[in-house]
Amino acid sequence: MIAVLQRVSMARVVVAGQTVGEIGPGLLVLVCAEQGDTAAEGDKLLAKILKLRIFSDAQGKMNLSVQDMDGAGTVGGLLIVSQFTLAADVRGGNRPSFTAAAAPDEGRRLYDLFVEQARRAHPIVRTGQFAADMQVTLVNNGPVTIPLRIPPAVACAT
C-alpha cells in the first residue's frame, strides 16, 4: 500500500458541495491499495502512520506521533482519503498508467478495512468518499509531507 501523509492544521473533503470529512490538527492520509496488497499491508501501514513522530514537542522538535498529541493537550485527527492515482506509472510517456492500483472492488475492500482498523486504534478518524470526485482542502503545517510504501508480501517457494 502507498500513502502520502500531510501534517495539517486542518483538512476537509467536500463531495457534491457537502463536507463529508473534516479534521483540525492531525494527518491527512492519502492512501492507495496496489495489486497484491492484503489487509496485512494495511495493518503495517497504519501502525507506521500512528507511530511516526512528525509533530512538534514543547521544544519544537519533531518528537510526537499523532497519538502522542493527546498528551500534549491536543487530540490529532486522521482524515483518510482514497487516492488510486498514487499508483501512477509515468515511465512510459506522458499519460499515467494506473495498472499497479488494485481493482476498484478490491481497492474499496482494502480501504474500508484500513479505515475500520484506524477507527479501532485512534479516537478521531474521518474519511473522504471512495471513488467520488472529491475536493480536498488543507493547511499543510510545516510543510511536512511524508510518502510511505508498504510493498505487498512476496510468497517464497521453499
PDB file of N, CA and C in Angstrom, residues 3-55:
ATOM      1  N   ALA A   3       0.928   5.460   0.824  1.00  0.00           N
ATOM      2  CA  ALA A   3       0.259   6.580   1.474  1.00  0.00           C
ATOM      3  C   ALA A   3       1.131   7.813   1.353  1.00  0.00           C
ATOM      4  N   VAL A   4       0.491   8.940   1.305  1.00  0.00           N
ATOM      5  CA  VAL A   4       1.159  10.225   1.443  1.00  0.00           C
ATOM      6  C   VAL A   4       0.514  10.893   2.641  1.00  0.00           C
ATOM      7  N   LEU A   5       1.360  11.242   3.634  1.00  0.00           N
ATOM      8  CA  LEU A   5       0.888  11.882   4.852  1.00  0.00           C
ATOM      9  C   LEU A   5       1.197  13.367   4.775  1.00  0.00           C
ATOM     10  N   GLN A   6       0.243  14.164   5.167  1.00  0.00           N
ATOM     11  CA  GLN A   6       0.476  15.591   5.271  1.00  0.00           C
ATOM     12  C   GLN A   6       0.071  16.017   6.671  1.00  0.00           C
ATOM     13  N   ARG A   7       1.045  16.610   7.382  1.00  0.00           N
ATOM     14  CA  ARG A   7       0.752  17.148   8.711  1.00  0.00           C
ATOM     15  C   ARG A   7      -0.031  18.437   8.491  1.00  0.00           C
ATOM     16  N   VAL A   8      -1.219  18.496   9.059  1.00  0.00           N
ATOM     17  CA  VAL A   8      -2.110  19.617   8.760  1.00  0.00           C
ATOM     18  C   VAL A   8      -2.575  20.346  10.018  1.00  0.00           C
ATOM     19  N   SER A   9      -2.888  21.615   9.836  1.00  0.00           N
ATOM     20  CA  SER A   9      -3.585  22.380  10.864  1.00  0.00           C
ATOM     21  C   SER A   9      -5.081  22.128  10.756  1.00  0.00           C
ATOM     22  N   MET A  10      -5.518  21.866   9.505  1.00  0.00           N
ATOM     23  CA  MET A  10      -6.906  21.479   9.235  1.00  0.00           C
ATOM     24  C   MET A  10      -6.962  20.858   7.856  1.00  0.00           C
ATOM     25  N   ALA A  11      -7.962  20.018   7.648  1.00  0.00           N
ATOM     26  CA  ALA A  11      -8.199  19.426   6.329  1.00  0.00           C
ATOM     27  C   ALA A  11      -9.680  19.082   6.214  1.00  0.00           C
ATOM     28  N   ARG A  12     -10.179  19.169   4.980  1.00  0.00           N
ATOM     29  CA  ARG A  12     -11.607  18.937   4.731  1.00  0.00           C
ATOM     30  C   ARG A  12     -11.772  18.292   3.366  1.00  0.00           C
ATOM     31  N   VAL A  13     -12.760  17.406   3.260  1.00  0.00           N
ATOM     32  CA  VAL A  13     -13.129  16.794   1.981  1.00  0.00           C
ATOM     33  C   VAL A  13     -14.577  17.144   1.696  1.00  0.00           C
ATOM     34  N   VAL A  14     -14.803  17.657   0.482  1.00  0.00           N
ATOM     35  CA  VAL A  14     -16.139  18.034   0.032  1.00  0.00           C
ATOM     36  C   VAL A  14     -16.498  17.195  -1.184  1.00  0.00           C
ATOM     37  N   VAL A  15     -17.720  16.649  -1.188  1.00  0.00           N
ATOM     38  CA  VAL A  15     -18.252  15.898  -2.319  1.00  0.00           C
ATOM     39  C   VAL A  15     -19.609  16.503  -2.661  1.00  0.00           C
ATOM     40  N   ALA A  16     -19.766  16.913  -3.903  1.00  0.00           N
ATOM     41  CA  ALA A  16     -21.031  17.495  -4.385  1.00  0.00           C
ATOM     42  C   ALA A  16     -21.524  18.625  -3.474  1.00  0.00           C
ATOM     43  N   GLY A  17     -20.583  19.475  -3.054  1.00  0.00           N
ATOM     44  CA  GLY A  17     -20.934  20.630  -2.243  1.00  0.00           C
ATOM     45  C   GLY A  17     -21.134  20.359  -0.766  1.00  0.00           C
ATOM     46  N   GLN A  18     -21.022  19.100  -0.334  1.00  0.00           N
ATOM     47  CA  GLN A  18     -21.220  18.729   1.069  1.00  0.00           C
ATOM     48  C   GLN A  18     -19.910  18.268   1.696  1.00  0.00           C
ATOM     49  N   THR A  19     -19.601  18.763   2.891  1.00  0.00           N
ATOM     50  CA  THR A  19     -18.425  18.299   3.620  1.00  0.00           C
ATOM     51  C   THR A  19     -18.699  16.887   4.113  1.00  0.00           C
ATOM     52  N   VAL A  20     -17.829  15.943   3.720  1.00  0.00           N
ATOM     53  CA  VAL A  20     -18.004  14.549   4.144  1.00  0.00           C
ATOM     54  C   VAL A  20     -16.997  14.149   5.215  1.00  0.00           C
ATOM     55  N   GLY A  21     -15.920  14.905   5.358  1.00  0.00           N
ATOM     56  CA  GLY A  21     -14.915  14.623   6.372  1.00  0.00           C
ATOM     57  C   GLY A  21     -14.105  15.864   6.660  1.00  0.00           C
ATOM     58  N   GLU A  22     -13.792  16.083   7.942  1.00  0.00           N
ATOM     59  CA  GLU A  22     -13.042  17.280   8.316  1.00  0.00           C
ATOM     60  C   GLU A  22     -12.329  17.028   9.631  1.00  0.00           C
ATOM     61  N   ILE A  23     -11.086  17.516   9.733  1.00  0.00           N
ATOM     62  CA  ILE A  23     -10.325  17.447  10.980  1.00  0.00           C
ATOM     63  C   ILE A  23      -9.646  18.783  11.233  1.00  0.00           C
ATOM     64  N   GLY A  24      -9.266  18.986  12.477  1.00  0.00           N
ATOM     65  CA  GLY A  24      -8.395  20.094  12.845  1.00  0.00           C
ATOM     66  C   GLY A  24      -6.958  19.602  12.728  1.00  0.00           C
ATOM     67  N   PRO A  25      -6.104  19.878  13.709  1.00  0.00           N
ATOM     68  CA  PRO A  25      -4.717  19.417  13.640  1.00  0.00           C
ATOM     69  C   PRO A  25      -4.639  17.890  13.561  1.00  0.00           C
ATOM     70  N   GLY A  26      -3.735  17.398  12.737  1.00  0.00           N
ATOM     71  CA  GLY A  26      -3.562  15.962  12.592  1.00  0.00           C
ATOM     72  C   GLY A  26      -2.922  15.612  11.279  1.00  0.00           C
ATOM     73  N   LEU A  27      -3.357  14.493  10.698  1.00  0.00           N
ATOM     74  CA  LEU A  27      -2.780  13.986   9.452  1.00  0.00           C
ATOM     75  C   LEU A  27      -3.844  13.785   8.389  1.00  0.00           C
ATOM     76  N   LEU A  28      -3.583  14.330   7.218  1.00  0.00           N
ATOM     77  CA  LEU A  28      -4.327  13.963   6.027  1.00  0.00           C
ATOM     78  C   LEU A  28      -3.589  12.770   5.451  1.00  0.00           C
ATOM     79  N   VAL A  29      -4.279  11.648   5.297  1.00  0.00           N
ATOM     80  CA  VAL A  29      -3.674  10.411   4.811  1.00  0.00           C
ATOM     81  C   VAL A  29      -4.309  10.077   3.461  1.00  0.00           C
ATOM     82  N   LEU A  30      -3.537  10.255   2.393  1.00  0.00           N
ATOM     83  CA  LEU A  30      -3.967   9.829   1.069  1.00  0.00           C
ATOM     84  C   LEU A  30      -3.462   8.404   0.922  1.00  0.00           C
ATOM     85  N   VAL A  31      -4.351   7.470   0.606  1.00  0.00           N
ATOM     86  CA  VAL A  31      -3.972   6.055   0.621  1.00  0.00           C
ATOM     87  C   VAL A  31      -4.423   5.349  -0.655  1.00  0.00           C
ATOM     88  N   CYS A  32      -3.577   4.413  -1.119  1.00  0.00           N
ATOM     89  CA  CYS A  32      -3.836   3.658  -2.343  1.00  0.00           C
ATOM     90  C   CYS A  32      -3.471   2.196  -2.134  1.00  0.00           C
ATOM     91  N   ALA A  33      -4.401   1.323  -2.448  1.00  0.00           N
ATOM     92  CA  ALA A  33      -4.123  -0.115  -2.438  1.00  0.00           C
ATOM     93  C   ALA A  33      -3.598  -0.502  -3.814  1.00  0.00           C
ATOM     94  N   GLU A  34      -2.566  -1.322  -3.812  1.00  0.00           N
ATOM     95  CA  GLU A  34      -1.980  -1.807  -5.060  1.00  0.00           C
ATOM     96  C   GLU A  34      -2.331  -3.271  -5.272  1.00  0.00           C
ATOM     97  N   GLN A  35      -2.170  -3.724  -6.507  1.00  0.00           N
ATOM     98  CA  GLN A  35      -2.391  -5.136  -6.794  1.00  0.00           C
ATOM     99  C   GLN A  35      -1.493  -5.971  -5.889  1.00  0.00           C
ATOM    100  N   GLY A  36      -2.053  -7.016  -5.328  1.00  0.00           N
ATOM    101  CA  GLY A  36      -1.300  -7.910  -4.454  1.00  0.00           C
ATOM    102  C   GLY A  36      -1.358  -7.522  -2.989  1.00  0.00           C
ATOM    103  N   ASP A  37      -1.848  -6.327  -2.684  1.00  0.00           N
ATOM    104  CA  ASP A  37      -1.956  -5.917  -1.285  1.00  0.00           C
ATOM    105  C   ASP A  37      -3.023  -6.746  -0.570  1.00  0.00           C
ATOM    106  N   THR A  38      -2.802  -6.919   0.728  1.00  0.00           N
ATOM    107  CA  THR A  38      -3.754  -7.601   1.597  1.00  0.00           C
ATOM    108  C   THR A  38      -3.981  -6.723   2.825  1.00  0.00           C
ATOM    109  N   ALA A  39      -4.825  -7.173   3.712  1.00  0.00           N
ATOM    110  CA  ALA A  39      -5.067  -6.450   4.958  1.00  0.00           C
ATOM    111  C   ALA A  39      -3.780  -6.303   5.760  1.00  0.00           C
ATOM    112  N   ALA A  40      -2.854  -7.244   5.618  1.00  0.00           N
ATOM    113  CA  ALA A  40      -1.597  -7.185   6.369  1.00  0.00           C
ATOM    114  C   ALA A  40      -0.790  -5.934   6.018  1.00  0.00           C
ATOM    115  N   GLU A  41      -0.766  -5.562   4.736  1.00  0.00           N
ATOM    116  CA  GLU A  41      -0.044  -4.349   4.347  1.00  0.00           C
ATOM    117  C   GLU A  41      -0.730  -3.119   4.939  1.00  0.00           C
ATOM    118  N   GLY A  42      -2.059  -3.138   4.948  1.00  0.00           N
ATOM    119  CA  GLY A  42      -2.797  -2.037   5.556  1.00  0.00           C
ATOM    120  C   GLY A  42      -2.505  -1.906   7.040  1.00  0.00           C
ATOM    121  N   ASP A  43      -2.432  -3.032   7.736  1.00  0.00           N
ATOM    122  CA  ASP A  43      -2.126  -3.017   9.170  1.00  0.00           C
ATOM    123  C   ASP A  43      -0.732  -2.443   9.429  1.00  0.00           C
ATOM    124  N   LYS A  44       0.248  -2.846   8.621  1.00  0.00           N
ATOM    125  CA  LYS A  44       1.620  -2.336   8.780  1.00  0.00           C
ATOM    126  C   LYS A  44       1.677  -0.837   8.494  1.00  0.00           C
ATOM    127  N   LEU A  45       0.977  -0.419   7.450  1.00  0.00           N
ATOM    128  CA  LEU A  45       0.953   0.988   7.089  1.00  0.00           C
ATOM    129  C   LEU A  45       0.319   1.817   8.208  1.00  0.00           C
ATOM    130  N   LEU A  46      -0.803   1.368   8.729  1.00  0.00           N
ATOM    131  CA  LEU A  46      -1.469   2.094   9.802  1.00  0.00           C
ATOM    132  C   LEU A  46      -0.587   2.176  11.048  1.00  0.00           C
ATOM    133  N   ALA A  47       0.061   1.082  11.408  1.00  0.00           N
ATOM    134  CA  ALA A  47       0.948   1.089  12.574  1.00  0.00           C
ATOM    135  C   ALA A  47       2.050   2.132  12.409  1.00  0.00           C
ATOM    136  N   LYS A  48       2.619   2.206  11.225  1.00  0.00           N
ATOM    137  CA  LYS A  48       3.676   3.189  10.951  1.00  0.00           C
ATOM    138  C   LYS A  48       3.122   4.605  11.048  1.00  0.00           C
ATOM    139  N   ILE A  49       1.953   4.843  10.462  1.00  0.00           N
ATOM    140  CA  ILE A  49       1.344   6.173  10.485  1.00  0.00           C
ATOM    141  C   ILE A  49       1.088   6.627  11.910  1.00  0.00           C
ATOM    142  N   LEU A  50       0.546   5.750  12.735  1.00  0.00           N
ATOM    143  CA  LEU A  50       0.197   6.119  14.103  1.00  0.00           C
ATOM    144  C   LEU A  50       1.415   6.370  14.981  1.00  0.00           C
ATOM    145  N   LYS A  51       2.548   5.777  14.655  1.00  0.00           N
ATOM    146  CA  LYS A  51       3.751   5.911  15.481  1.00  0.00           C
ATOM    147  C   LYS A  51       4.763   6.913  14.941  1.00  0.00           C
ATOM    148  N   LEU A  52       4.568   7.380  13.720  1.00  0.00           N
ATOM    149  CA  LEU A  52       5.528   8.288  13.088  1.00  0.00           C
ATOM    150  C   LEU A  52       5.594   9.601  13.864  1.00  0.00           C
ATOM    151  N   ARG A  53       6.793   9.958  14.309  1.00  0.00           N
ATOM    152  CA  ARG A  53       6.970  11.140  15.161  1.00  0.00           C
ATOM    153  C   ARG A  53       7.266  12.361  14.293  1.00  0.00           C
ATOM    154  N   ILE A  54       6.204  13.030  13.866  1.00  0.00           N
ATOM    155  CA  ILE A  54       6.361  14.188  12.981  1.00  0.00           C
ATOM    156  C   ILE A  54       5.649  15.438  13.516  1.00  0.00           C
ATOM    157  N   PHE A  55       5.213  15.392  14.773  1.00  0.00           N
ATOM    158  CA  PHE A  55       4.600  16.563  15.404  1.00  0.00           C
ATOM    159  C   PHE A  55       5.561  17.123  16.442  1.00  0.00           C
TER     160      PHE A  55
END
